[in-house]
XYZ file of C-alpha atoms in Angstrom:
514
model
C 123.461 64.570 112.518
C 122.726 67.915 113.402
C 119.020 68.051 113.600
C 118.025 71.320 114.353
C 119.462 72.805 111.480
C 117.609 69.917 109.293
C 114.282 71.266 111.029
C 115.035 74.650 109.849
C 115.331 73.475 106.241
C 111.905 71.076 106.673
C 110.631 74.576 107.664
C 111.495 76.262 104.503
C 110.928 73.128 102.441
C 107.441 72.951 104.163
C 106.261 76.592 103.676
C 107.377 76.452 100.394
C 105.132 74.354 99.187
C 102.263 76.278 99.812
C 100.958 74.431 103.397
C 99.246 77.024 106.220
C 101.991 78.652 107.733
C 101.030 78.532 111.250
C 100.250 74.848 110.954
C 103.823 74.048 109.105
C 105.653 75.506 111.923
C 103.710 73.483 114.451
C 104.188 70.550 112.718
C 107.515 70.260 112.167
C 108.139 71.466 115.601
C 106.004 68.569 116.791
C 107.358 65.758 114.271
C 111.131 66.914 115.265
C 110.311 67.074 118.762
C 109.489 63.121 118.781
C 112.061 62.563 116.507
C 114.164 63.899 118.434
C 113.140 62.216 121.524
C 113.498 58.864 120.149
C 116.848 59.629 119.195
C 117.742 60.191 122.481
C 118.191 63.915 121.867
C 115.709 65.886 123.417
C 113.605 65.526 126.395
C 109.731 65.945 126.154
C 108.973 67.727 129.335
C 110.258 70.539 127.923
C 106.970 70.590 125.817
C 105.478 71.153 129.749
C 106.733 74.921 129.119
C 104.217 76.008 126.492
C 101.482 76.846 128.886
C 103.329 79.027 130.219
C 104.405 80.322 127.229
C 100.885 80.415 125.467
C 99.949 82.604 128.563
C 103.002 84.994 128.532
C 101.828 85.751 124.776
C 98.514 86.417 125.267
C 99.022 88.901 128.535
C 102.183 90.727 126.383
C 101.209 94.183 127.139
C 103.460 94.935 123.984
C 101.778 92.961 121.640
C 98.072 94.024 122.227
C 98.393 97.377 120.434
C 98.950 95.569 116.976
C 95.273 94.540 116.817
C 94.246 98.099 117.691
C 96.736 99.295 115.049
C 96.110 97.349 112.271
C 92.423 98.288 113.264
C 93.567 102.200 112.537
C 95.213 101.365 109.351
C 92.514 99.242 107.852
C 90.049 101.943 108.963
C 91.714 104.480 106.922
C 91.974 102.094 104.264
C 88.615 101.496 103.896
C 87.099 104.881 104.149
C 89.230 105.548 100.946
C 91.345 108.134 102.107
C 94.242 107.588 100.671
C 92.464 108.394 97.348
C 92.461 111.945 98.537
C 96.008 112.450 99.526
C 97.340 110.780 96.281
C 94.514 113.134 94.308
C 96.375 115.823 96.296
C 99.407 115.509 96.428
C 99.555 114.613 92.793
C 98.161 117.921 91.784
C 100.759 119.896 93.672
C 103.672 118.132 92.572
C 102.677 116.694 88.950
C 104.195 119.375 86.897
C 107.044 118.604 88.049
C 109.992 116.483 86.024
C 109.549 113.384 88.379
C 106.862 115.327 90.515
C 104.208 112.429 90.432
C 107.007 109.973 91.479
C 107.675 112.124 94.356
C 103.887 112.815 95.496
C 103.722 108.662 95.255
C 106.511 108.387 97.638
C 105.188 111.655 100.136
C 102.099 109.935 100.329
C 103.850 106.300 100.890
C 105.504 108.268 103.771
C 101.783 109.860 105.590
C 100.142 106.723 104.658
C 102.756 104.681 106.683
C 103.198 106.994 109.287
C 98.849 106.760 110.026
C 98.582 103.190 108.645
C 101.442 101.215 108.732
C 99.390 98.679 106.331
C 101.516 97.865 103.240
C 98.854 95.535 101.273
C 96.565 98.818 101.404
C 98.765 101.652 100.499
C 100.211 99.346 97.412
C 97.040 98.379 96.238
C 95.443 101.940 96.769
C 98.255 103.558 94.565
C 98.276 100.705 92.755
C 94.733 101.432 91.425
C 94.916 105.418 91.275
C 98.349 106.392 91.034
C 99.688 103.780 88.872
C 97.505 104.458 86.117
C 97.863 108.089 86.226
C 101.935 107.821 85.844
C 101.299 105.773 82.901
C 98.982 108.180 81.331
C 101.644 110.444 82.065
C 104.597 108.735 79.950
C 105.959 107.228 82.998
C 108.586 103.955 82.053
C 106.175 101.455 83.253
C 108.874 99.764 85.397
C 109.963 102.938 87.175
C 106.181 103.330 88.190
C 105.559 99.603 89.449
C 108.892 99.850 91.418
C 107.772 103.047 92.964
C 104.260 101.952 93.977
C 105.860 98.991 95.387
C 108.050 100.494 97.477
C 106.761 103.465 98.655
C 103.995 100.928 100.009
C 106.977 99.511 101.922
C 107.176 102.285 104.399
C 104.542 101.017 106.667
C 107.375 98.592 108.073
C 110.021 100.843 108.864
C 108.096 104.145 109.666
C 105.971 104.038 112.966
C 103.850 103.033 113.943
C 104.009 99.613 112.592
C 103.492 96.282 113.600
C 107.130 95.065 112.186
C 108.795 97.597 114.854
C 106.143 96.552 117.620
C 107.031 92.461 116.810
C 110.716 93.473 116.660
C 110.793 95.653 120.004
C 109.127 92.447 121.766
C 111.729 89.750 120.166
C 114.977 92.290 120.198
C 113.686 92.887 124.207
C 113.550 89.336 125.150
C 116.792 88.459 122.770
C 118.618 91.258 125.163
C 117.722 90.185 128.781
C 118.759 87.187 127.403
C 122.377 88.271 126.278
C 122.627 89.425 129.892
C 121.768 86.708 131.851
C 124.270 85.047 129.895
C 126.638 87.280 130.906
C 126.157 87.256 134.202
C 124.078 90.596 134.912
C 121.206 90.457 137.247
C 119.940 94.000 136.842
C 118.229 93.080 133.564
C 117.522 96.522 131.181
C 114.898 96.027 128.644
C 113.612 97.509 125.406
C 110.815 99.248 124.701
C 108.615 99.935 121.802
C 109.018 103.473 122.459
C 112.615 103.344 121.833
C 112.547 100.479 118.626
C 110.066 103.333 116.963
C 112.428 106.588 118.104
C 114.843 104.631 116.491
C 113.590 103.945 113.272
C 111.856 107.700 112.691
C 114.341 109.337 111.303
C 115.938 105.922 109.297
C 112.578 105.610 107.897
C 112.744 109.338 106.529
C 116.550 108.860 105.499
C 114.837 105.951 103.134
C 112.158 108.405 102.114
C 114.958 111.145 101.229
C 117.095 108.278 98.844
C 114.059 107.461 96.591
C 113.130 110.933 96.383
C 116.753 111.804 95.065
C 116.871 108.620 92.828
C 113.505 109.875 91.250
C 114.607 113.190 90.727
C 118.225 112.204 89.510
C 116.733 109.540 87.043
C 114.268 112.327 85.419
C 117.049 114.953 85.089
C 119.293 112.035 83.069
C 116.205 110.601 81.412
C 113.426 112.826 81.137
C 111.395 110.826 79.062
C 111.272 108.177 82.344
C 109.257 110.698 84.472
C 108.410 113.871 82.213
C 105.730 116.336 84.755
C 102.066 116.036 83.801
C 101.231 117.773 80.439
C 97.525 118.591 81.221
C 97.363 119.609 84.776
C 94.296 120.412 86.765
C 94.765 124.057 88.783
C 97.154 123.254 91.942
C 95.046 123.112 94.958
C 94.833 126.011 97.024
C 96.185 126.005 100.458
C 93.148 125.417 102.163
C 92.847 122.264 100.294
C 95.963 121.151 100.960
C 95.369 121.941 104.680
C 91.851 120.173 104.903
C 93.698 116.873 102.827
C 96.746 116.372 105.441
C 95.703 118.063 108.551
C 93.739 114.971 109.536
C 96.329 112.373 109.005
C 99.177 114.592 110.784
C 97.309 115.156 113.393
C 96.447 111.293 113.638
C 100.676 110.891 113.435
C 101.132 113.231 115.931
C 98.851 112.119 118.358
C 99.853 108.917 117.716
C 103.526 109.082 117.721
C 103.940 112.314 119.732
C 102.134 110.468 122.763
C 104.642 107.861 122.377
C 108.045 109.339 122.000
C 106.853 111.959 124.534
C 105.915 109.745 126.762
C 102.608 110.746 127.530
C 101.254 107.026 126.479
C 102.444 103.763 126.449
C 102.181 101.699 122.856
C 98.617 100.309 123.958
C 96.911 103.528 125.016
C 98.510 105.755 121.903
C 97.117 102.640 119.446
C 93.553 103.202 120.754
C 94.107 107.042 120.250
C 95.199 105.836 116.625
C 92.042 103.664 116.623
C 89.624 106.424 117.698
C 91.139 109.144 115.810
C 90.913 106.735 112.351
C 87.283 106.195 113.339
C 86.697 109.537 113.592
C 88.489 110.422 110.724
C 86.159 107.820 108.812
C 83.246 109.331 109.798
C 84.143 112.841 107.935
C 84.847 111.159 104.920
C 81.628 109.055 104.908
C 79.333 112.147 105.438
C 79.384 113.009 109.477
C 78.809 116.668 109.773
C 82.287 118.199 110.068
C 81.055 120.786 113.319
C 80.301 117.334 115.232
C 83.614 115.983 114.215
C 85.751 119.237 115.021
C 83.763 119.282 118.679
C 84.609 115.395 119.469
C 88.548 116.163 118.486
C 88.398 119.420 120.714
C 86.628 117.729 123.330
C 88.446 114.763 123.687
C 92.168 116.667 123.534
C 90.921 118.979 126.332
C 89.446 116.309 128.300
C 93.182 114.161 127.950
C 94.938 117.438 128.703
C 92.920 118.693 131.509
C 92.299 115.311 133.126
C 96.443 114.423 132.885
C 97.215 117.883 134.626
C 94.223 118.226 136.826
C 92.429 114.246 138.167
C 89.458 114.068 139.320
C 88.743 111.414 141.862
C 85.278 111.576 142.993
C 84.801 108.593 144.746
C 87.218 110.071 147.754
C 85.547 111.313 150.772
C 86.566 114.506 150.766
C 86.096 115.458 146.988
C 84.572 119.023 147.080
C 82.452 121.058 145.248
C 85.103 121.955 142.520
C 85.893 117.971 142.304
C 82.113 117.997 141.401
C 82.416 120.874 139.295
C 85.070 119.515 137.242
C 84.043 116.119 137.144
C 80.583 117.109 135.448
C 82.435 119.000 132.841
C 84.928 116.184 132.307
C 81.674 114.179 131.618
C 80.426 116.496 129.083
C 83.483 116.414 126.987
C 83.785 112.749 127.050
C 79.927 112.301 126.002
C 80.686 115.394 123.219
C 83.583 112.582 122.017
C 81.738 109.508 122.468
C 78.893 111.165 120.505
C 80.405 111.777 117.680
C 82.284 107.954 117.772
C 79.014 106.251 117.626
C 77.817 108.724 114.941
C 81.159 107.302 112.640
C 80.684 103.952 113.505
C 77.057 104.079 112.926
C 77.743 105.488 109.352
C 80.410 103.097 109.011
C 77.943 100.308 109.699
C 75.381 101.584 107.170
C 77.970 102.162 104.691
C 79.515 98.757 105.222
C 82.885 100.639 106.044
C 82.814 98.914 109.525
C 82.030 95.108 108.931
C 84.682 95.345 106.726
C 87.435 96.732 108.896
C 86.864 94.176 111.556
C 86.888 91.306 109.089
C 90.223 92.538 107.861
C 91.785 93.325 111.401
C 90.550 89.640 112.689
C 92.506 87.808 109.786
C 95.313 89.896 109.969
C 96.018 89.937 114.170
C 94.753 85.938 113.996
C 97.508 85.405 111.338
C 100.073 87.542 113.268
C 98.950 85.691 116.316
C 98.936 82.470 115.515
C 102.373 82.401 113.637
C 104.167 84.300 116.778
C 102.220 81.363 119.203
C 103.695 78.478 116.577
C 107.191 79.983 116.792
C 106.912 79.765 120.288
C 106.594 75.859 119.931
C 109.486 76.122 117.108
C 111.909 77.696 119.225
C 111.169 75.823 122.337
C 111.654 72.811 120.065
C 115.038 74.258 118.108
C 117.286 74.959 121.654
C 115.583 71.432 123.120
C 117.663 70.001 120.315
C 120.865 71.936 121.135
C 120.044 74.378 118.681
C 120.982 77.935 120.242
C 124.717 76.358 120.889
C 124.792 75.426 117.206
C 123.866 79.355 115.914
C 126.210 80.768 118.398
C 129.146 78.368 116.959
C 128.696 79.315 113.501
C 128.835 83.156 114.197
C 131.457 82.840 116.578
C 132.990 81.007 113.793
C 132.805 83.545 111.326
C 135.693 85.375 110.073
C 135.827 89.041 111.160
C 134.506 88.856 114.553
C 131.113 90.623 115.699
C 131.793 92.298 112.420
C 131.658 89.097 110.382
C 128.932 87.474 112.319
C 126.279 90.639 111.598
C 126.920 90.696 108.025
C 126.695 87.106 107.562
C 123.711 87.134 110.075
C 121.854 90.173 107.499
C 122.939 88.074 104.502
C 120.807 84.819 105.897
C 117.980 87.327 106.769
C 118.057 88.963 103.477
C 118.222 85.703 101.521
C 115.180 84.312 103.488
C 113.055 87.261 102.572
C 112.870 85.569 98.922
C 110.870 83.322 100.668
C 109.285 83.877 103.759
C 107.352 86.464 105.635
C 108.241 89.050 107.933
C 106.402 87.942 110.380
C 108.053 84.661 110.145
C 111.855 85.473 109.814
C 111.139 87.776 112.616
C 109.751 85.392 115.367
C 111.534 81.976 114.292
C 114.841 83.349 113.173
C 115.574 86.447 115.047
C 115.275 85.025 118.460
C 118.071 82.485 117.610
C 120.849 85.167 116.546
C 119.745 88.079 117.975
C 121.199 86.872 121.369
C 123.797 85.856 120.265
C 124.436 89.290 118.077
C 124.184 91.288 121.218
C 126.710 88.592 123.406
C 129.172 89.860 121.081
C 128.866 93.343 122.086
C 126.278 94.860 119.185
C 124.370 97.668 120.379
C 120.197 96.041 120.393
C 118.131 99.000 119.336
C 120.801 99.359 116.628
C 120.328 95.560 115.564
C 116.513 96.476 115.349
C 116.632 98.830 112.839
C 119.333 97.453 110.863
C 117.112 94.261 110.698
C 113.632 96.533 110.297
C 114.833 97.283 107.058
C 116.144 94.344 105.746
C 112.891 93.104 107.227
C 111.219 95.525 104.551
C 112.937 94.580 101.586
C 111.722 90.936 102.356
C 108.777 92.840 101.034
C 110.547 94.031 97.491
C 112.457 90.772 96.472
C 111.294 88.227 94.084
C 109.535 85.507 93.398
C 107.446 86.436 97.100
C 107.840 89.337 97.489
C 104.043 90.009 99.245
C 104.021 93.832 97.913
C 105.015 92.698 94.683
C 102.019 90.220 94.530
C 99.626 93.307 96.076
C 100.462 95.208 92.939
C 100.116 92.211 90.777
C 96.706 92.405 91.641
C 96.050 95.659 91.647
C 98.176 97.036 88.271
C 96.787 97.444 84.796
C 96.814 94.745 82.277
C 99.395 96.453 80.766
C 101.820 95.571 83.458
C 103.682 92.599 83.124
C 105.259 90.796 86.228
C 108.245 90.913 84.603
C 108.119 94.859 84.606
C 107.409 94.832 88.362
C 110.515 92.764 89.294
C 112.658 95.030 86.976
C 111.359 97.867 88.259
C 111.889 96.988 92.189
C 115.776 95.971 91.650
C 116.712 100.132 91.770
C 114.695 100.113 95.069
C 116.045 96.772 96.626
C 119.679 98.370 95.942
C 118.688 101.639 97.486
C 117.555 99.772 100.436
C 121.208 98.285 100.710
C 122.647 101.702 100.390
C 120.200 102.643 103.175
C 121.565 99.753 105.223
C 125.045 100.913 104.395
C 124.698 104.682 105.863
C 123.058 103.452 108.954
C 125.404 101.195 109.525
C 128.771 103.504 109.001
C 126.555 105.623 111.055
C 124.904 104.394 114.058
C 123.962 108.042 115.448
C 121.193 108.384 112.708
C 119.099 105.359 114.579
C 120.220 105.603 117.916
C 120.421 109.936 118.311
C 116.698 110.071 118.474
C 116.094 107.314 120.963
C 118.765 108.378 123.252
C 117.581 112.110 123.373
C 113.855 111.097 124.241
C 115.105 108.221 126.480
């Protein structure tokens, strides 16, 4: 009897009926381990292993910038500004035929690209956008679909924590392939390259539901006819003041990154900063002190990059000193203006809200990536990393045959189960084996990324499904949402499809920068 893959199914069986994830996945991995022991399969001292790897999680230099990303995203969330770029963006676009379809997905897009947070952009257009399609004569099913799955994007555009979980398990899955084939000068993966090489993926996805919108309102207009009673479009200087702060957060953000000015870690608490700054202009901070901390705090990263300052040396002179004074200055000028947005953040309530949200979120991230740990330590104890690599050897079709059967499993298990889940209890048992058979890894990522993110589109669990459940008008019926997310869960296939008859459009961007 093959108990690893019965564990698997417990596992399923277990989170399926509604029992605390992290605590599931523990406990299976517990009651198989002494099952498994007193059936002479598996030896317990391999449970002597998960100090170590308790330890190795918590010092992952990878993993610490999700906290301080999801921190950014909820920030953002909070201080409502999503409400002006779908106010925005709507106006421009509305009198269009499908124009408020394509403002919803635009905004999807910036929102993902500065928050990566799907529960918050779904629920934020949920609650303003939704509404205003329907006013508009929108098909009610072609607006919940869009909502849903322009919310979406936070997994597959960077920065986002699905990429940053992915990089780390796609990494370790890699040195792994090589030690098994006999390499000892291990290459890794970094996050750097997993989010190169989902950019411009993420924006072919963005391009496909743009065209589907448009092509769906030039057959049937009466799906998404433009907005008969249109406010004045906004002048450019609106525009500018609505999406220069968010770009600017992207491009500090993921410009540091791909240009490799800052590692993962350092460009997340630029995010961080930048959102709290960002905050603070929306909830009232005079926008002079705001303008001076941004201007400060880019000169002072600039200047102090090309020209350090190390005073404690003995022979620092008097333009160290010089220097060093004004480096001071700027960096007060920043942190001035910081405690000014977190002190109106505080009164406002803004604040204590955005740390509740980012300690629930990085504890459940944290604690279901530590529980896998105990899974999978469990799961090759009882033989079962030789039992995943027979069955996709086994497949017909080669390395050809084992992906697509591998995506099918992966695809069907995003009915059920979370991202987070599939990613760090199933991925680390085929990913190995994937890349054995000669599949290029940062290739595998992104492939996987966005099946990852349709996990988030198909019924009954869908979680962004559930987010607009919440959110919609009573005049939404569930049944209208899963209708109207099948167009969108097909278009991710076809998305699938192109990247995988061609491989350049993930791995050209990566390979230029790296």
């Amino acid at each position: 009897m093959h108990l690893e893959l019965v564990m698997i199914a417990v596992l399923i069986g277990g989170i399926l009926l509604g029992y605390p994830v992290s605590f599931t996945i523990a406990g299976v991995a517990t009651a198989f381990a002494i099952l498994g022991w007193t059936a002479g399969s598996f030896d317990l001292s391999l449970l002597g292993a998960l100090g170590q790897r308790v330890f190795g999680l918590l010092t992952n230099d990878v993993l610490i910038a999700i906290p301080l990303f999801v921190f950014m995203g909820v920030v953002l969330e909070k201080s409502r500004i999503a409400e002006d770029l779908l106010e925005t963006m709507g106006r421009l676009f509305g009198g269009l035929r499908g124009g408020l379809g394509v403002s919803v997905v635009l905004v999807g897009a910036l929102l993902a690209a500065s928050t990566g947070i799907v529960g918050a952009t779904v629920i934020a257009m949920g609650m303003i956008a939704l509404p205003t399609m329907l006013r508009s004569g929108y098909d009610p099913r072609l607006a919940s679909g869009l909502v849903c799955t322009a919310g979406t994007l936070g997994q597959i555009i960077p920065p986002s924590t699905l990429l940053i979980i992915l990089s780390d398990v796609i990494s370790n899955a890699y040195q792994q392939a090589q030690f098994a084939q006999g390499k000892f000068t291990i290459e890794t993966i970094s996050v750097g390259q997993v989010f190169a090489s989902a950019l411009i993926p993420g924006l072919l996805l963005v391009g496909l539901y743009i065209l589907y919108i448009l092509g769906r309102a030039a057959l049937f207009p009466a799906d998404a006819p433009p907005v008969a009673q249109l406010d004045e479009r906004p002048s450019r200087a609106a525009i500018f003041a609505t999406l220069a702060p968010p770009l600017l957060l992207i491009v500090a953000v993921l410009g540091s990154i791909l240009g490799g000015i800052a590692t993962p870690t350092e460009a997340a608490s630029v995010g961080a900063v930048g959102a709290i700054l960002m905050a603070g202009l929306r909830l009232g901070v005079p926008r002079r002190t705001i303008l001076a901390a941004t201007a400060a705090l880019f000169v002072l990263a600039v200047a102090a990059g090309a020209v350090p300052v190390r005073l404690q040396r003995l022979d620092a002179g008097t333009v160290d000193w010089v220097l060093g004074g004004v480096y001071a200055a700027l960096a007060l000028t920043g942190f001035w203006a910081i405690a000014v947005s977190l002190r109106r953040g505080l009164a406002q309530g803004v604040l204590t809200a955005a740390l509740t949200s980012t300690m629930a979120v990085t504890a459940m991230i944290f604690a279901t990536i530590l529980t896998a740990s105990v899974f999978s330590l469990v799961f090759v104890g009882l033989g079962g990393d030789e039992t995943i690599a027979d069955i996709l050897g086994a497949m017909p079709g080669g390395p050809m045959g084992a992906l697509v059967f591998s995506m099918a499993i992966v695809f069907v298990l995003g009915f059920f189960l979370d991202f987070v889940e599939i990613s760090v209890i199933v991925l680390p048992l085929i990913a190995p084996v994937l890349i054995t058979m000669g599949h290029d890894p940062i290739w595998l990522a992104v492939l996987f990324a966005i099946n990852l993110q349709t996990s988030f589109l198909t019924p009954p669990f869908g979680f962004s499904l559930f987010y607009l459940r919440g959110a919609a008008p009573k005049e939404i019926t569930t049944g209208q949402i899963y209708a109207g997310v099948v167009p969108f869960i097909g278009l991710q296939i076809l998305g699938v499809a192109i990247i995988w008859a061609f491989p350049g459009i993930a791995l050209w961007l990566q390979a230029l920068l790296y």
